[in-house]
Coordinates of C-alpha atoms in Angstrom, one line a residue:
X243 CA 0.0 0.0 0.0
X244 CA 1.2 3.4 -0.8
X245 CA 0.9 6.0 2.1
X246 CA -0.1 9.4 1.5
X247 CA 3.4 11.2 1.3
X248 CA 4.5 8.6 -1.1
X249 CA 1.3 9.2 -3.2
X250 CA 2.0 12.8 -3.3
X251 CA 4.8 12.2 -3.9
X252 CA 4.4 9.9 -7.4
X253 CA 1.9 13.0 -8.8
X254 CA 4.4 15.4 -8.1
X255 CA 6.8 13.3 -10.0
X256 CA 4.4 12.5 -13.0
X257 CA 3.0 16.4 -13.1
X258 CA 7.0 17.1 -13.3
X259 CA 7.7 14.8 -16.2
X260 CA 4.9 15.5 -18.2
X261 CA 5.5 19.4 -18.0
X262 CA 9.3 18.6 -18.8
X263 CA 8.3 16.2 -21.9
X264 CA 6.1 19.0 -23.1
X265 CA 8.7 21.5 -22.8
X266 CA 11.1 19.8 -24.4
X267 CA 8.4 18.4 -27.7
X268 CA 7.3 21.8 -27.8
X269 CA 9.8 24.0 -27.1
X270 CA 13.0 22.4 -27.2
X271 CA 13.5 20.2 -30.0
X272 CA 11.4 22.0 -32.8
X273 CA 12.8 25.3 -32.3
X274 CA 16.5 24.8 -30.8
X275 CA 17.6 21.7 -32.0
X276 CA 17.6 21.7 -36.2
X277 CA 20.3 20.2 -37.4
X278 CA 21.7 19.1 -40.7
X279 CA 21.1 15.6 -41.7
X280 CA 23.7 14.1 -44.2
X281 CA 23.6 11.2 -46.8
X282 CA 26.3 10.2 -49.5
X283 CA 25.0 7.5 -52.3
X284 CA 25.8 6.4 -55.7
X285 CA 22.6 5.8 -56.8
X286 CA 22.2 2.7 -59.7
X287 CA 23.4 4.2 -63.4
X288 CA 24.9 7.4 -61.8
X289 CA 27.6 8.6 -64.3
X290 CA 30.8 7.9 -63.2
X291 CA 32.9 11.3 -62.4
X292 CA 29.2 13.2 -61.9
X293 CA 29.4 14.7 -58.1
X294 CA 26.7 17.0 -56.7
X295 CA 25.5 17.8 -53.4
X296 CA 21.6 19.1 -53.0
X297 CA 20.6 20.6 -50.3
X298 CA 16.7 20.6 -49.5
X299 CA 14.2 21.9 -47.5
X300 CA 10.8 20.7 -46.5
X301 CA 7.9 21.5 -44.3
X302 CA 8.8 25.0 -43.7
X303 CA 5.2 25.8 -42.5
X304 CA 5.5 29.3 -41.5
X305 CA 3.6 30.8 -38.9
X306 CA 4.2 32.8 -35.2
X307 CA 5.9 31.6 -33.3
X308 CA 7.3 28.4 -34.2
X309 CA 8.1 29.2 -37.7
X310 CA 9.3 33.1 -37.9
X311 CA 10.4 35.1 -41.3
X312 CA 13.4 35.8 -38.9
X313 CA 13.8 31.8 -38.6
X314 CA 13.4 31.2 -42.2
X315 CA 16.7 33.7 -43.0
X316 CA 18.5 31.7 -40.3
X317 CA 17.7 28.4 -41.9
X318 CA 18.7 29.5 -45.2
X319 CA 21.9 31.1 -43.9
X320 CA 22.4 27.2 -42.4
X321 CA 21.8 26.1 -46.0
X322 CA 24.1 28.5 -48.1
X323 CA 27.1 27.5 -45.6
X324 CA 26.9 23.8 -46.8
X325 CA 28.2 24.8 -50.3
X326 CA 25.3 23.0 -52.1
X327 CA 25.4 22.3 -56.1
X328 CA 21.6 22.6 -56.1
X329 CA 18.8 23.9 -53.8
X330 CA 15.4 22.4 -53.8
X331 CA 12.0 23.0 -52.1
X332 CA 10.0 20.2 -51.0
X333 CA 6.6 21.7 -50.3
X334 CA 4.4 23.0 -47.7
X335 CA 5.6 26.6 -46.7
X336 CA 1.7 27.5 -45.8
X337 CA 0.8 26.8 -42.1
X338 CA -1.0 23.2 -41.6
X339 CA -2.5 23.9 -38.4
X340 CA -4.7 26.9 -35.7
X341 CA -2.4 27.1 -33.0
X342 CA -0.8 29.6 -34.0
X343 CA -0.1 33.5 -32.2
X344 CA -0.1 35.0 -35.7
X345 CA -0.1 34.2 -39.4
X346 CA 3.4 34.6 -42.0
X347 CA 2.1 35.5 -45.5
X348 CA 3.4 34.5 -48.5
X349 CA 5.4 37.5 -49.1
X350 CA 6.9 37.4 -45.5
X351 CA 8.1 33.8 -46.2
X352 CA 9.0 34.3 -49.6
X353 CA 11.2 37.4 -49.3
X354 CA 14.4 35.4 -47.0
X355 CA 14.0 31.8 -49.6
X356 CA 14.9 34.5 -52.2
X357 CA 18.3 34.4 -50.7
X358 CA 19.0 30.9 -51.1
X359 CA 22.3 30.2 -53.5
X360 CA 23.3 27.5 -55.3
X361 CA 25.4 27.6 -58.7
X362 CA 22.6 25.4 -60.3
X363 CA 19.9 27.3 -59.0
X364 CA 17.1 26.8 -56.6
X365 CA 14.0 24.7 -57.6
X366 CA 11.0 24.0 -55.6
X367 CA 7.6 22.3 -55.7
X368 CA 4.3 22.5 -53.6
X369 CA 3.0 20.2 -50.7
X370 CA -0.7 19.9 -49.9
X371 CA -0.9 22.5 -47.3
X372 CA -0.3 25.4 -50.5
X373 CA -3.1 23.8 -52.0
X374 CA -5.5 23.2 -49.0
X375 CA -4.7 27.1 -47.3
X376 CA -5.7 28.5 -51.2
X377 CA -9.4 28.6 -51.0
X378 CA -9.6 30.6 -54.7
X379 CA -7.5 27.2 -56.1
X380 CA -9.8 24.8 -54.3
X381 CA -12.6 26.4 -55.6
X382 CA -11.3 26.6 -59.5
X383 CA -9.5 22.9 -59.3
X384 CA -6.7 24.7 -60.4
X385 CA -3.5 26.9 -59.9
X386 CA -1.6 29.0 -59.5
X387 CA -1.6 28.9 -55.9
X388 CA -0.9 32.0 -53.8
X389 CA 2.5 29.7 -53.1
X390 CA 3.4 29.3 -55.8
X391 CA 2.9 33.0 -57.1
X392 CA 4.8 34.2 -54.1
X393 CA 8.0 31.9 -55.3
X394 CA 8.3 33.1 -58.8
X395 CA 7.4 36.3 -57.7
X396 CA 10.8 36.0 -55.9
X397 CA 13.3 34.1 -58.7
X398 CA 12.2 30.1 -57.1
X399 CA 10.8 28.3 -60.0
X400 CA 8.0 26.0 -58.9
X401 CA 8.1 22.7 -60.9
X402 CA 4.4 20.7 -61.2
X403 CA 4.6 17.9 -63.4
X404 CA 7.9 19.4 -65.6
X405 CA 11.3 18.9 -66.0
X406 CA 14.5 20.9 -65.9
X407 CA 18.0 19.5 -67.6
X408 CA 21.2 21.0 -65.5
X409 CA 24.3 20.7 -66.3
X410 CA 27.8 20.1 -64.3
X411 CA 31.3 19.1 -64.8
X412 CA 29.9 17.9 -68.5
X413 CA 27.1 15.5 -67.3
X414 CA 23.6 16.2 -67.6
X415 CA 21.2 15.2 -65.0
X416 CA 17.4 16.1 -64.7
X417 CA 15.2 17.4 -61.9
X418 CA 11.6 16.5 -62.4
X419 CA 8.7 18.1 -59.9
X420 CA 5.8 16.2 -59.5
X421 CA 2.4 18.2 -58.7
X422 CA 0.5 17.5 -55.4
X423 CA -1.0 13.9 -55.2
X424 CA -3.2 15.4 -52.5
X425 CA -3.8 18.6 -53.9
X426 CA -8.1 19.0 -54.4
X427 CA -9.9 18.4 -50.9
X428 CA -13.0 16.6 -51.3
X429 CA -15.9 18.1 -52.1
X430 CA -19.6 17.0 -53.1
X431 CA -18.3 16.6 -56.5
X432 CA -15.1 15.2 -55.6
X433 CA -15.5 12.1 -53.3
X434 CA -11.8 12.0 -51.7
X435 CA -8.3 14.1 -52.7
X436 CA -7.7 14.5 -55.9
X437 CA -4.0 14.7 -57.5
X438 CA -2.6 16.5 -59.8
X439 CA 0.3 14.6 -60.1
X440 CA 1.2 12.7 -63.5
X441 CA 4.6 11.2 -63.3
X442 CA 4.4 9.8 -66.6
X443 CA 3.7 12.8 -68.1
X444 CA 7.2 14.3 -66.3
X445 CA 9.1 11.3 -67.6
X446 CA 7.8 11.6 -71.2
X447 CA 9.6 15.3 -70.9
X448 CA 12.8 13.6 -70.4
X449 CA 15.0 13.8 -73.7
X450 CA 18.4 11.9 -73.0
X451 CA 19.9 9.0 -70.8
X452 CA 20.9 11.9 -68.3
X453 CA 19.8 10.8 -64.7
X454 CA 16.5 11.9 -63.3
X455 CA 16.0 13.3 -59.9
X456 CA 12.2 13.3 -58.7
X457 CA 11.1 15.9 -56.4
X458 CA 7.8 14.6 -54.8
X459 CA 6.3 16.3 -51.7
X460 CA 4.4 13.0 -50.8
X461 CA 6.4 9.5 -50.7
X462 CA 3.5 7.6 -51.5
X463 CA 4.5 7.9 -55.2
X464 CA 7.4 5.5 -54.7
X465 CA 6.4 2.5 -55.3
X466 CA 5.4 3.7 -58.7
X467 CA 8.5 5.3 -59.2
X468 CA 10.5 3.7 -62.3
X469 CA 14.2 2.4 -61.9
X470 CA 14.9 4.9 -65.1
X471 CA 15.1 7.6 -61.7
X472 CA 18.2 8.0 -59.8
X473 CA 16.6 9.3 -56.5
X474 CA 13.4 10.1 -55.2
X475 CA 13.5 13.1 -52.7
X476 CA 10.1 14.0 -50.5
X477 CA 9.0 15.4 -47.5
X478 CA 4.9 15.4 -45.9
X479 CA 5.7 13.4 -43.7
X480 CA 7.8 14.7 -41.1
X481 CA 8.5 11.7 -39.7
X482 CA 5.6 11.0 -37.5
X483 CA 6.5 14.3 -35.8
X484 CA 7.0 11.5 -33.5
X485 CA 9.3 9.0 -33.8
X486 CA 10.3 6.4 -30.5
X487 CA 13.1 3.5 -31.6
X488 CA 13.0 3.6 -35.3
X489 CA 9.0 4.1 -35.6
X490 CA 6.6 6.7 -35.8
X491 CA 2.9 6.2 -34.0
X492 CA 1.1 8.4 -36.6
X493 CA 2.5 8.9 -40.3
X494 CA 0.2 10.7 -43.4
X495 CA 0.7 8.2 -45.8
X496 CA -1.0 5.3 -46.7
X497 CA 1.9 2.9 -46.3
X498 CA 2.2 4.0 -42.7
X499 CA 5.9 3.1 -41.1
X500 CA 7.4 1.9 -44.8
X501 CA 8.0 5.8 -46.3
X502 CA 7.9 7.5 -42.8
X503 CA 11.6 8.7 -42.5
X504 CA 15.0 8.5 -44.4
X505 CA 16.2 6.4 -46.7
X506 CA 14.5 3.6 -48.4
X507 CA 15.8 1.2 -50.7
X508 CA 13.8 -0.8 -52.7
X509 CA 14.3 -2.9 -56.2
X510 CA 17.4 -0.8 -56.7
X511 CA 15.5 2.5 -56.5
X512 CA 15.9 4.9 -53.8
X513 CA 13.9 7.2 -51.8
X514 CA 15.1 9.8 -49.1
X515 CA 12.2 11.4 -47.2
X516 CA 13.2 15.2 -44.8
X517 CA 11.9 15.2 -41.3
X518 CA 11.3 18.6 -42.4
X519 CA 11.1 21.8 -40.3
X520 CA 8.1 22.5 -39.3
X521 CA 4.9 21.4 -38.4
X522 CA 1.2 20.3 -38.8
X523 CA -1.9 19.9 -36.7
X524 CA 0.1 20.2 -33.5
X525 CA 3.2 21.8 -32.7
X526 CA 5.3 18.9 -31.3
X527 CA 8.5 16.8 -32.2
X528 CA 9.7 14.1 -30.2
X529 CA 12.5 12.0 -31.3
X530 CA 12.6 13.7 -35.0
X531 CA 14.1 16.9 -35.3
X532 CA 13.8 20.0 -37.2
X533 CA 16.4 18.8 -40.5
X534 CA 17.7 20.2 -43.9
X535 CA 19.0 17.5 -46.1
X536 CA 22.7 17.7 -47.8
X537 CA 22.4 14.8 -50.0
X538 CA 26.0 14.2 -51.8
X539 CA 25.8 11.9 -55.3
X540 CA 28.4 10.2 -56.6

């Protein structure tokens, strides 16, 4: 039997780690602890003597307080230092959920991502958050976004469903965006999301044996993916937000645990998928921190 002091005790001890787990998922690891999360790989049919080092960003999710226009600058500072070949944008800069203490419009978090530098450029693509928070896009079924007009407003190309062919050291190598797979919310004429997405479409745009690299905000596409790409790159997910000895409670995708976080291998095809920054429906991370990707081929 446990006495009274030792009762008090236990609560006082519980009410004490709960407060310090919240503090530290809430305050501590989204907003102190980014870091920089590194992978080298030779993808299958990589030319030989091709090196390049990408850099990416996902789930930005701007809003007060957690993600700041101040914050943004900082994290693009963090991303210029890594000397990157090529910058891309995985998706989602729009807030994904209400608690917030203030909204970050497109031009707020547009204006420091114009400061992004890479000698290949910076190339982006959208996430389902710049479709849902665009209620004139919903409405039409169609863009441009508000996101999207915000990044080419400030130099960021914004790839759905085309191609670009870069160049370096002699070797050519193409980046293909794929549109939102989740991009239409449902609606009485539309029964469940709706996708824009057409990855054949993309790779029908691709004119030589240069490798393809396939920026999709969504991982689900994977599986899909043909071996003629080098490397899959996505976000979305950011990693379960919580993520306890290699798994992840709660993950949007369909194929739950399999896509979740980092890199995948499968049939000689591979797949890296960003923690990302920020986040959606509730501002915790536990076990997954805040990351930007430097991703070195060859």
């Amino acid at each position: 039997m446990i006495n009274r002091r030792g009762f008090l005790r236990f609560v006082g001890g519980s009410f004490l780690s709960v407060a310090a787990f919240s503090a530290y998922a809430v305050g501590i690891e989204p907003m102190l602890l980014t870091h920089v999360k590194h992978y080298a790989l030779t993808p299958p049919h990589w030319p030989a003597g091709l090196k390049l080092r990408i850099v990416a960003l996902a789930d930005i999710h701007a809003c007060r307080p957690w993600m700041t226009p101040e914050r943004i600058a900082s994290l693009v500072e963090d991303a210029n230092a890594l000397q990157p070949d090529l910058i891309v944008l995985l998706g989602d800069y729009i807030a994904g959920m209400p608690l917030v203490t203030g909204p970050v419009t497109p031009s707020q978090w547009a204006s420091p991502l114009s400061g992004l530098k890479a000698p290949l450029g910076v190339l982006s693509i959208l996430g389902n958050h710049d479709w849902w928070g665009d209620g004139f896009a919903q409405r039409a079924g169609a863009g441009p976004t508000i996101a999207r007009k915000a990044l080419e407003k400030v130099g960021i190309p914004v790839l759905e469903n085309d191609v670009v062919r870069l160049e370096k050291d002699g070797h050519g190598v193409w980046i293909a965006g794929l549109a939102d797979q989740l991009a239409l919310l449902p609606t009485r004429d539309r029964a469940g999301f709706t996708g824009l997405d057409d990855l054949d479409g993309i790779l029908a745009k691709v004119s030589d044996a240069s490798p393809v690299i396939l920026l999709a905000h969504e991982p689900d596409i994977f599986p899909t993916v043909p071996w003629r790409v080098s490397l899959t790159l996505s976000g979305h997910t950011h990693g379960g937000q919580v993520r306890l000895f290699g798994y992840s409670p709660v993950v949007p995708s369909r194929f739950g645990n399999r896509y979740a976080y980092g890199h995948v291998v499968e049939n000689d095809r591979n797949l890296i998928v960003s923690g990302g920054l920020g986040f959606s429906i509730v501002p915790v991370r536990f076990g997954v921190r805040p990351e930007i990707l430097s991703i070195d081929l060859g």
